[in-house]
Amino acid sequence: MNPDITRERQNASFDVEKLTYILDGGPEKTKRRRQIEALVFSDPDFHEDDPNFLSRSERYDQAVRKSAQMVLKLREYGIADPEEIYYYKSCVHPGRPSPLDLHLAMFLPTLLNQASPAQMDRFFMPAWNLEIIGTYAQTEIGHGTHLRGLETTATYDPATQEFVLNSPTVSSIKWWPGGLGKTSNHAIVLAQLYSLGNCHGLHAFIVPIRDMKTHEPLPGIVVGDIGPKFGFNEVDNGFLKLENVRIPRENMMMKYSKVEPDGTYVKPPSSKLTYGTMVFVRSMIVGESARTLSKSCTIAIRYSAVRHQSEIRPGEPEPQILDYQTQQYKLFPLLSMAYAFTFVGQYMTEIYHRISEDISQGDFNQLPELHALSAGLKAFTTWETNSAIEVCRMSCGGHGYSRSSALPDIYVEFTPTCTYEGENTVMMLQTARYLVKSYRQAEKGQQLSGIVSYLNESQNRRVQPQAVASRRPLVDINDLSSLVQVYQQRAATLVEMAAKSIQQELQRRKSQEDAWNNSAIDLVRASDAHCHYVVVKVFNDKLKGVGDTAIHSVLSTLALLYAMHGITKNSGDFLQTGLVSVPQVLQISVRIKELLSQLRPNVVALVDAFDIHDKKLNSVLGRYDGNVYENMFEWARRSPLNAAEVHESFQKYLKPLRSKL
Amino acid sequence: MNPDITRERQNASFDVEKLTYILDGGPEKTKRRRQIEALVFSDPDFHEDDPNFLSRSERYDQAVRKSAQMVLKLREYGIADPEEIYYYKSCVHPGRPSPLDLHLAMFLPTLLNQASPAQMDRFFMPAWNLEIIGTYAQTEIGHGTHLRGLETTATYDPATQEFVLNSPTVSSIKWWPGGLGKTSNHAIVLAQLYSLGNCHGLHAFIVPIRDMKTHEPLPGIVVGDIGPKFGFNEVDNGFLKLENVRIPRENMMMKYSKVEPDGTYVKPPSSKLTYGTMVFVRSMIVGESARTLSKSCTIAIRYSAVRHQSEIRPGEPEPQILDYQTQQYKLFPLLSMAYAFTFVGQYMTEIYHRISEDISQGDFNQLPELHALSAGLKAFTTWETNSAIEVCRMSCGGHGYSRSSALPDIYVEFTPTCTYEGENTVMMLQTARYLVKSYRQAEKGQQLSGIVSYLNESQNRRVQPQAVASRRPLVDINDLSSLVQVYQQRAATLVEMAAKSIQQELQRRKSQEDAWNNSAIDLVRASDAHCHYVVVKVFNDKLKGVGDTAIHSVLSTLALLYAMHGITKNSGDFLQTGLVSVPQVLQISVRIKELLSQLRPNVVALVDAFDIHDKKLNSVLGRYDGNVYENMFEWARRSPLNAAEVHESFQKYLKPLRSKL
């Protein structure tokens, strides 16, 4: 054990294990998590070669091998709880998506949700037993978020009772679905349904794409891998071009909408039914942000405790880089953010489960709020985490660039969350739509409830940003609840400003749609402020439930740092709206420095509390024992370029060159 | 040619070719640049396989082949001007560093600058003819920026008149030098010199590391590749462990300091002599930021002109994504930044050449200012560009993640500039040291000249941020010169605040060094504001020299956008210091939207003016002809995973699994 890191641990003021329980949601959960980790990490069948040293084809091969093993093991151990399966998988493929992800997370659930009983009989067990391996083919090379724009067609032929599927243009080729390129033999294809000359919009069809025995592509199917990406090396994201591919009528997903044998189209009873999955996935991404940020902070903070560099006082030994104020200012606010997002993740899970029960009882009332919240928080947490990973990486100096640090991979595997499952700007605008709608309801005197209820008050206050700047702010900057209020009022003001911008555009005779587009900057800003408020509020609420004094104290410091740092970073908003005064902004800067010093002795313990197994972290810089350099040297020696002392290029190019010059 | 992009070009209000001349520094330069491009891109000897489809070893192999070719060609064509060599190389290895970079950019120049005449006779021609291939080995696994911390030793043995080199610890293993792992047979090693029992600090030694004939490592040399990184796949960044390696006394670089045969150490005459190279390299990085940002904007803006998505008005065809205000707000400020940094790059080159002449005449007066400026601007432009690349990438939606977009590679090849040649936070603090020193001189009544002369005025004004907030600002937000003033005053205020923070810490009986460290956040912020001011000022100055009315007009819009966007992003600073009022901040938000609309018809032409050859851009999304989708499909089909229709993992793992479930 590295002596620096040992000393750090001795200095902690709280019980790390107890904090881990809070983060996991109770000691039982911690215990079970560790059991699953032990199952995977001690299992020789999951031994893997370091993917950094493999070609893409070898990485894919290894991932398929481990996925196949995983399916066997899950049955062997009888692990069936979705949350436990999810965690088991995250240990088998630590930090890396896998070729079977879409089969497990999209193909099977879509069957469960949208297949008719007859279809369940035909498809579910074969898919469960991996005879059918499926993916979910929605996006096209020319079309993403906007479902109405998708071009793939499924035309019903009553003569043969078949659908004929086509990719009519280059831009309609299905593009991006994970596992489509090489792994899957079936795809759920989203296509515009045509029957009896009418288009009935987007529907889902089960399309066999590869021969069940030979795995060769079927006639009319052009399928393959879309090539290397930023990360996702293990996944065969694929393309699919359909050329008059015929499938039986019974392969349209028929639980809700139907096409009768004669071609008559039957509408689905409600459009809200598929809403829930989307909300669920986005909530999960919020949790993923928290976990990814926790990982990155663990690596950067442990390494900063071990690394010595330069000098603060001349003549003295090189200090730990954790002692530099600039390093603290880079990392500690991110650590506070990791805690904040963890609690927001817990909050989203709770709220999702609560509202799911309402929905199952036919009560859709709270769904719009949850939908807006999950969209905005997905965008807010992924954007913040995305930047934060890179700050962590760069805070590790040169070694942050080495793949042995794990930080480059953490970044490339995480950054797609900003785009998939709803592009972030689009997500922010969805949330804004809900906020503006709520604001208008309040304006009309309707009493709002739930998380947007603060918009009621803004109607009473009638904030005028220009006039308000001279108002005397009443905030107590050292009181977290008071800061929550300030964040709330900032959100209220920015929602109001966005709504007024739309109003002004309309007064200039712009159409509703142009007014919206011309206010989009303000709308995104308002959503961002709303989400920021929710995060600060949730953190504050969480503190109320923490009984352990030592833990309460350190979490309070983190929460205060999170809130104050946000004010500094967005001080223009707070000053502009008159919520905080200039002297207060200056006081906050001073307070932040004090909070950094206050946290300094606890930061290693605070990342230890995330309790991320070395095998999950997979980072030489972030090792629990802090023995960085010797292990980095050992890792480097295994680099494939070191297999031969003399690389063949010497004989081929460099040696012959001498005689030519 | 894609019709959307053709229409964009028809709408431009200015002559693209004329703007290209301004960016290149004159039509002659444009012509010569295009000649060099034609030389390389039409040369079949430089044909390359897409690196995205190769293993790392193959990428390295291809890079060595092309580097060897390049050396032959440069001699064949008689290209000897350093700037032209640099450009030729950037076409041979477009956007990618190469294994011979350190030989060309560090080993040869170090010989020229630090070798004695006798050493030049021995080493230069063999190195020029690539018999000797060298690298520059400074950083160690445990030591980076701080030179005094390096541990490698070179101990003089008068008995044999040799130096004995050692890596005494794991942390002292040389780590990171490019070309060290596999390519070089010599290294200039930086080591602590010991002679007659005394340590004389860091000196440079020429150390043979591989056999000249067999290329096998020499006795006592443990050398190899440090393993895969975030980018830099073509480069064999290496490690070097020295175990009692003996080199003749004559292998110490002896132009300035010496060790006599009896071990007597002779000091160098001045320590400022190696200063210039460092400043030069940092100035070059500023230019590199501009070029990288220009590339990224070219890709994102052209693609945004071609891509149609979602809807603004219902029922109408999907609009170009360039019509969304949020997309404009992401990209146009970055475009303005690309122009700003291009002009700052030109400015740095001019100032460097001017001051270099002073230096060659023994006048070192302006070196500290240039040193501070190059450090800060290196940090400022690389940080800004680093984030900007990712904004560009994410603005391309899913396809930005594909390696075919080139944006992932642009990011990974660029991001190390934030760390190498001076870690950015350290750079900002170096600039701050100069600013605070200047501020104190002004405080003492000394009249400052040069770029920091504005600090004279702050002494007269005695700004008190708290009191100043109520002051009535006099800025005309629509006048760029007036905005330059505002940036200047912001910088002055923040330098003053940082200086006062140090003062306050000292009053609390902190040591000078602790006071500095406890004010580091404020110091970085002050440097950042200073650099921001310089960028806005340089952009404004540049405009004065632009004669063409149409070009002047569009560049003025860009400059105004750059300045206003900076105020919005940092509105807290401007409000806090009372330089801009709340109504003005709101007006600026409105004006920014107007500027976005104003620029909209010209943005494709503005990126065309960068005149980046398709082969340099190497991006399917950024193609000049805008034919994105068909070329992306073609690219994907060449993915190595598509070599066989059925991947072997199917037979190995998936098929056998069926019988087990």
mmCIF file of N, CA and C in Angstrom, chain A residues 592-629:
data_model
loop_
_atom_site.group_PDB
_atom_site.id
_atom_site.type_symbol
_atom_site.label_atom_id
_atom_site.label_comp_id
_atom_site.label_asym_id
_atom_site.label_seq_id
_atom_site.Cartn_x
_atom_site.Cartn_y
_atom_site.Cartn_z
ATOM 1 N N ILE A 592 -15.766 29.246 -1.005
ATOM 2 C CA ILE A 592 -15.411 28.045 -1.771
ATOM 3 C C ILE A 592 -13.996 27.599 -1.421
ATOM 4 N N LYS A 593 -13.099 28.550 -1.321
ATOM 5 C CA LYS A 593 -11.716 28.194 -0.961
ATOM 6 C C LYS A 593 -11.671 27.534 0.410
ATOM 7 N N GLU A 594 -12.476 28.062 1.335
ATOM 8 C CA GLU A 594 -12.511 27.460 2.672
ATOM 9 C C GLU A 594 -13.066 26.035 2.602
ATOM 10 N N LEU A 595 -14.103 25.857 1.793
ATOM 11 C CA LEU A 595 -14.691 24.523 1.673
ATOM 12 C C LEU A 595 -13.692 23.530 1.073
ATOM 13 N N LEU A 596 -12.890 23.997 0.130
ATOM 14 C CA LEU A 596 -11.879 23.115 -0.463
ATOM 15 C C LEU A 596 -10.914 22.621 0.622
ATOM 16 N N SER A 597 -10.447 23.554 1.445
ATOM 17 C CA SER A 597 -9.516 23.162 2.520
ATOM 18 C C SER A 597 -10.186 22.220 3.504
ATOM 19 N N GLN A 598 -11.455 22.516 3.774
ATOM 20 C CA GLN A 598 -12.207 21.709 4.730
ATOM 21 C C GLN A 598 -12.362 20.268 4.217
ATOM 22 N N LEU A 599 -12.578 20.128 2.924
ATOM 23 C CA LEU A 599 -12.789 18.797 2.347
ATOM 24 C C LEU A 599 -11.485 18.024 2.170
ATOM 25 N N ARG A 600 -10.397 18.750 1.995
ATOM 26 C CA ARG A 600 -9.108 18.143 1.655
ATOM 27 C C ARG A 600 -8.805 16.840 2.404
ATOM 28 N N PRO A 601 -8.931 16.787 3.752
ATOM 29 C CA PRO A 601 -8.557 15.542 4.455
ATOM 30 C C PRO A 601 -9.510 14.385 4.161
ATOM 31 N N ASN A 602 -10.682 14.662 3.642
ATOM 32 C CA ASN A 602 -11.686 13.609 3.468
ATOM 33 C C ASN A 602 -11.851 13.106 2.041
ATOM 34 N N VAL A 603 -11.180 13.730 1.090
ATOM 35 C CA VAL A 603 -11.537 13.399 -0.295
ATOM 36 C C VAL A 603 -11.213 11.961 -0.692
ATOM 37 N N VAL A 604 -10.093 11.437 -0.220
ATOM 38 C CA VAL A 604 -9.783 10.044 -0.592
ATOM 39 C C VAL A 604 -10.832 9.107 0.011
ATOM 40 N N ALA A 605 -11.210 9.363 1.261
ATOM 41 C CA ALA A 605 -12.259 8.543 1.884
ATOM 42 C C ALA A 605 -13.586 8.709 1.146
ATOM 43 N N LEU A 606 -13.840 9.904 0.665
ATOM 44 C CA LEU A 606 -15.101 10.133 -0.062
ATOM 45 C C LEU A 606 -15.151 9.365 -1.379
ATOM 46 N N VAL A 607 -14.024 9.185 -2.034
ATOM 47 C CA VAL A 607 -14.065 8.352 -3.245
ATOM 48 C C VAL A 607 -14.021 6.866 -2.882
ATOM 49 N N ASP A 608 -13.324 6.543 -1.796
ATOM 50 C CA ASP A 608 -13.358 5.144 -1.329
ATOM 51 C C ASP A 608 -14.794 4.697 -1.074
ATOM 52 N N ALA A 609 -15.604 5.624 -0.570
ATOM 53 C CA ALA A 609 -16.987 5.266 -0.218
ATOM 54 C C ALA A 609 -17.795 4.822 -1.442
ATOM 55 N N PHE A 610 -17.390 5.242 -2.639
ATOM 56 C CA PHE A 610 -18.080 4.741 -3.840
ATOM 57 C C PHE A 610 -17.864 3.237 -3.973
ATOM 58 N N ASP A 611 -16.791 2.757 -3.343
ATOM 59 C CA ASP A 611 -16.520 1.318 -3.272
ATOM 60 C C ASP A 611 -16.494 0.676 -4.662
ATOM 61 N N ILE A 612 -15.696 1.252 -5.529
ATOM 62 C CA ILE A 612 -15.603 0.694 -6.881
ATOM 63 C C ILE A 612 -14.443 -0.302 -6.921
ATOM 64 N N HIS A 613 -14.772 -1.529 -7.188
ATOM 65 C CA HIS A 613 -13.797 -2.629 -7.228
ATOM 66 C C HIS A 613 -12.690 -2.307 -8.234
ATOM 67 N N ASP A 614 -11.443 -2.626 -7.881
ATOM 68 C CA ASP A 614 -10.322 -2.379 -8.794
ATOM 69 C C ASP A 614 -10.572 -2.963 -10.180
ATOM 70 N N LYS A 615 -11.245 -4.101 -10.231
ATOM 71 C CA LYS A 615 -11.488 -4.718 -11.542
ATOM 72 C C LYS A 615 -12.548 -3.962 -12.335
ATOM 73 N N LYS A 616 -13.423 -3.262 -11.641
ATOM 74 C CA LYS A 616 -14.397 -2.430 -12.358
ATOM 75 C C LYS A 616 -13.746 -1.123 -12.799
ATOM 76 N N LEU A 617 -12.856 -0.631 -11.951
ATOM 77 C CA LEU A 617 -12.199 0.644 -12.235
ATOM 78 C C LEU A 617 -11.216 0.460 -13.384
ATOM 79 N N ASN A 618 -10.442 -0.640 -13.272
ATOM 80 C CA ASN A 618 -9.551 -1.032 -14.365
ATOM 81 C C ASN A 618 -8.570 0.075 -14.730
ATOM 82 N N SER A 619 -8.097 0.783 -13.712
ATOM 83 C CA SER A 619 -7.229 1.933 -13.950
ATOM 84 C C SER A 619 -5.956 1.821 -13.129
ATOM 85 N N VAL A 620 -4.830 1.923 -13.805
ATOM 86 C CA VAL A 620 -3.560 1.896 -13.073
ATOM 87 C C VAL A 620 -3.458 3.102 -12.152
ATOM 88 N N LEU A 621 -3.929 4.260 -12.611
ATOM 89 C CA LEU A 621 -3.830 5.474 -11.792
ATOM 90 C C LEU A 621 -4.759 5.439 -10.583
ATOM 91 N N GLY A 622 -5.873 4.714 -10.707
ATOM 92 C CA GLY A 622 -6.888 4.764 -9.661
ATOM 93 C C GLY A 622 -6.851 3.587 -8.698
ATOM 94 N N ARG A 623 -5.834 2.730 -8.807
ATOM 95 C CA ARG A 623 -5.734 1.536 -7.953
ATOM 96 C C ARG A 623 -5.956 1.880 -6.483
ATOM 97 N N TYR A 624 -6.647 0.988 -5.786
ATOM 98 C CA TYR A 624 -6.896 1.201 -4.367
ATOM 99 C C TYR A 624 -5.594 1.298 -3.575
ATOM 100 N N ASP A 625 -4.588 0.491 -3.968
ATOM 101 C CA ASP A 625 -3.329 0.488 -3.196
ATOM 102 C C ASP A 625 -2.398 1.642 -3.550
ATOM 103 N N GLY A 626 -2.736 2.411 -4.570
ATOM 104 C CA GLY A 626 -1.921 3.577 -4.921
ATOM 105 C C GLY A 626 -0.563 3.260 -5.541
ATOM 106 N N ASN A 627 -0.296 1.988 -5.831
ATOM 107 C CA ASN A 627 1.011 1.639 -6.405
ATOM 108 C C ASN A 627 1.003 1.840 -7.920
ATOM 109 N N VAL A 628 1.126 3.078 -8.304
ATOM 110 C CA VAL A 628 0.887 3.455 -9.688
ATOM 111 C C VAL A 628 2.052 3.118 -10.617
ATOM 112 N N TYR A 629 3.249 3.605 -10.280
ATOM 113 C CA TYR A 629 4.318 3.587 -11.285
ATOM 114 C C TYR A 629 4.768 2.184 -11.656
#
